Amino acid sequence: YCVYTDETPRGFWGDKCDKYMLDYLCDKYGEDKDKSKDIKLIKKHKKYITLIAHNCGYDFRFLCKYLMYGLSTIEKNNGLMTARCHYYYNNKILSLNIRDSLKLINMPLSKFGKCFNLKVEKEIMPYDLYTEEAVKKRYIDLNECLKYVKNRDKEQYIKNIEKWDCITDRMVDIHKYAGHYCYIDCITLRDGYNTFKK
């Protein structure tokens, strides 16, 4: 229902959010091409942009239906390590290199702050709350949300929804909350990955 990058704080929403993200990236980074020469361009096009996700095999499953041109993958133990492919949109071609940071930095994203000396806040994500029905509804009563949060995390969750301006009259905007959470994760991943590379 949503996807974010470190450069898109508003993210992309809806059933085709993954396609909207690819369209945005192709518009921004893709090169103008004559579609009548697609096959030759796929062989010649060498300028790749890199997308990095922690456990990217999960994210890749949503994207791969749009990434049919020149797709090649390297997998290990049923997990995706890297993928290369091309994407077309608005007469542009975008070459993508998709990498799994978890295969390189074998720790949960929640430990990046301490490991890489990053300034991060504790985030709480009640994943089980985000059913198809709840996502369609969008505004959920705070007491209902708290049923999906561990007791030790409830105080922090309430602080987060207040700080991120996700609550009005005890109704939590779970879209806004999830969006903020996802965007922070993207920034944490980017900063941790860049620190790791140094």
Coordinates of C-alpha atoms in Angstrom, one line a residue, residues 22-171:
L22 CA 9.6 3.2 -10.7
D23 CA 7.9 5.8 -12.9
Y24 CA 9.3 8.6 -10.7
L25 CA 12.8 7.2 -10.8
C26 CA 12.7 6.7 -14.5
D27 CA 11.5 10.3 -15.0
K28 CA 14.2 11.6 -12.8
Y29 CA 17.2 9.4 -13.7
G30 CA 16.2 7.7 -16.9
E31 CA 17.7 8.6 -20.3
D32 CA 15.5 9.5 -23.3
K33 CA 15.4 6.6 -25.7
D34 CA 13.7 5.8 -29.0
K35 CA 11.5 2.8 -28.1
S36 CA 11.9 1.3 -31.6
K37 CA 15.5 0.4 -30.7
D38 CA 14.7 -1.2 -27.3
I39 CA 16.7 -4.4 -27.9
K40 CA 19.9 -2.6 -28.9
L41 CA 19.6 -0.1 -26.0
I42 CA 19.2 -2.9 -23.4
K43 CA 22.6 -4.3 -24.5
K44 CA 24.3 -0.9 -24.7
H45 CA 22.9 0.9 -21.6
K46 CA 25.5 0.8 -18.9
K47 CA 24.5 3.7 -16.5
Y48 CA 22.8 2.0 -13.5
I49 CA 21.3 3.6 -10.4
T50 CA 21.3 1.5 -7.3
L51 CA 18.4 0.7 -5.1
I52 CA 19.2 -0.8 -1.7
A53 CA 16.7 -2.5 0.6
H54 CA 17.2 -4.4 3.8
N55 CA 16.0 -8.0 2.9
C56 CA 15.3 -6.8 -0.6
G57 CA 13.9 -10.1 -1.7
Y58 CA 10.6 -9.1 -0.1
D59 CA 10.5 -5.7 -1.9
F60 CA 11.7 -7.3 -5.2
R61 CA 8.7 -9.6 -5.3
F62 CA 6.5 -6.5 -5.7
L63 CA 8.7 -4.8 -8.3
C64 CA 9.7 -7.8 -10.5
K65 CA 6.4 -7.8 -12.5
Y66 CA 7.5 -4.4 -13.9
L67 CA 11.2 -5.3 -14.5
M68 CA 11.1 -7.7 -17.4
Y69 CA 13.8 -6.2 -19.6
G70 CA 17.3 -7.6 -19.2
L71 CA 16.5 -9.1 -15.7
S72 CA 19.3 -11.1 -14.1
T73 CA 19.6 -12.0 -10.5
I74 CA 22.2 -13.5 -8.1
E75 CA 20.6 -15.5 -5.3
K76 CA 21.9 -17.4 -2.3
N77 CA 19.9 -19.8 -0.1
N78 CA 16.6 -18.7 -1.6
G79 CA 17.4 -15.1 -1.0
L80 CA 18.0 -12.4 -3.5
M81 CA 21.5 -10.8 -3.2
T82 CA 21.4 -8.5 -6.3
A83 CA 19.3 -8.0 -9.4
R84 CA 20.0 -6.0 -12.6
C85 CA 17.3 -4.9 -15.0
H86 CA 15.9 -2.1 -17.1
Y87 CA 12.6 -0.2 -16.8
Y88 CA 10.8 1.8 -19.4
Y89 CA 8.5 4.7 -18.9
N90 CA 7.6 7.8 -21.0
N91 CA 10.1 6.9 -23.7
K92 CA 12.9 6.7 -21.1
I93 CA 15.0 3.8 -20.0
L94 CA 16.2 3.3 -16.4
S95 CA 18.8 0.7 -15.6
L96 CA 18.6 -0.6 -12.1
N97 CA 21.0 -2.4 -9.8
I98 CA 19.1 -3.7 -6.8
R99 CA 21.1 -4.8 -3.7
D100 CA 20.2 -6.5 -0.4
S101 CA 22.0 -4.6 2.4
L102 CA 21.1 -7.5 4.8
K103 CA 23.4 -9.8 2.9
L104 CA 26.2 -7.3 3.4
I105 CA 25.4 -6.0 6.9
N106 CA 23.9 -9.0 8.8
M107 CA 21.9 -7.2 11.5
P108 CA 18.4 -5.8 11.9
L109 CA 17.9 -2.2 10.8
S110 CA 16.9 -1.5 14.4
K111 CA 20.6 -2.0 15.4
F112 CA 22.1 0.5 12.8
G113 CA 21.8 3.4 15.2
K114 CA 24.0 1.9 17.9
C115 CA 26.4 0.1 15.5
F116 CA 27.0 3.1 13.2
N117 CA 26.7 5.9 15.8
L118 CA 23.6 7.3 14.1
K119 CA 21.1 9.6 15.7
V120 CA 17.9 7.5 15.5
E121 CA 14.8 7.3 17.7
K122 CA 13.1 4.2 18.8
E123 CA 10.4 3.4 16.3
I124 CA 7.4 1.1 16.9
M125 CA 5.6 -0.5 14.1
P126 CA 2.5 -2.6 14.9
Y127 CA 2.7 -4.7 11.7
D128 CA -0.3 -6.9 12.6
L129 CA -2.5 -3.8 12.7
Y130 CA -2.0 -3.2 9.0
T131 CA -4.6 -5.6 7.6
E132 CA -6.2 -4.9 4.2
E133 CA -9.3 -3.7 6.0
A134 CA -7.5 -1.4 8.4
V135 CA -5.4 0.1 5.5
K136 CA -8.7 0.9 3.6
K137 CA -10.2 2.4 6.8
R138 CA -7.0 4.5 7.5
Y139 CA -8.2 6.1 10.7
I140 CA -8.2 3.7 13.7
D141 CA -9.1 4.3 17.3
L142 CA -6.0 4.6 19.5
N143 CA -7.2 1.8 21.9
E144 CA -7.5 -0.5 18.9
C145 CA -4.0 0.4 17.7
L146 CA -2.6 -0.2 21.1
K147 CA -3.9 -3.8 21.1
Y148 CA -1.1 -4.5 18.5
V149 CA 1.7 -2.8 20.4
K150 CA 3.7 -4.6 23.1
N151 CA 3.2 -3.3 26.6
R152 CA 6.8 -2.1 26.9
D153 CA 6.4 -0.1 23.7
K154 CA 3.0 1.5 24.2
E155 CA 4.3 4.7 25.8
Q156 CA 6.8 5.2 22.9
Y157 CA 4.1 4.5 20.3
I158 CA 1.9 7.2 21.8
K159 CA 4.9 9.6 21.8
N160 CA 5.5 8.8 18.2
I161 CA 2.0 9.3 17.0
E162 CA 1.8 12.7 18.8
K163 CA 5.2 13.8 17.6
W164 CA 4.5 12.8 14.0
D165 CA 1.1 14.5 14.2
C166 CA -0.8 11.3 13.4
I167 CA -3.7 11.6 15.9
T168 CA -6.9 13.6 16.0
D169 CA -9.6 13.0 18.6
R170 CA -8.1 9.6 19.5
M171 CA -8.2 8.5 15.9

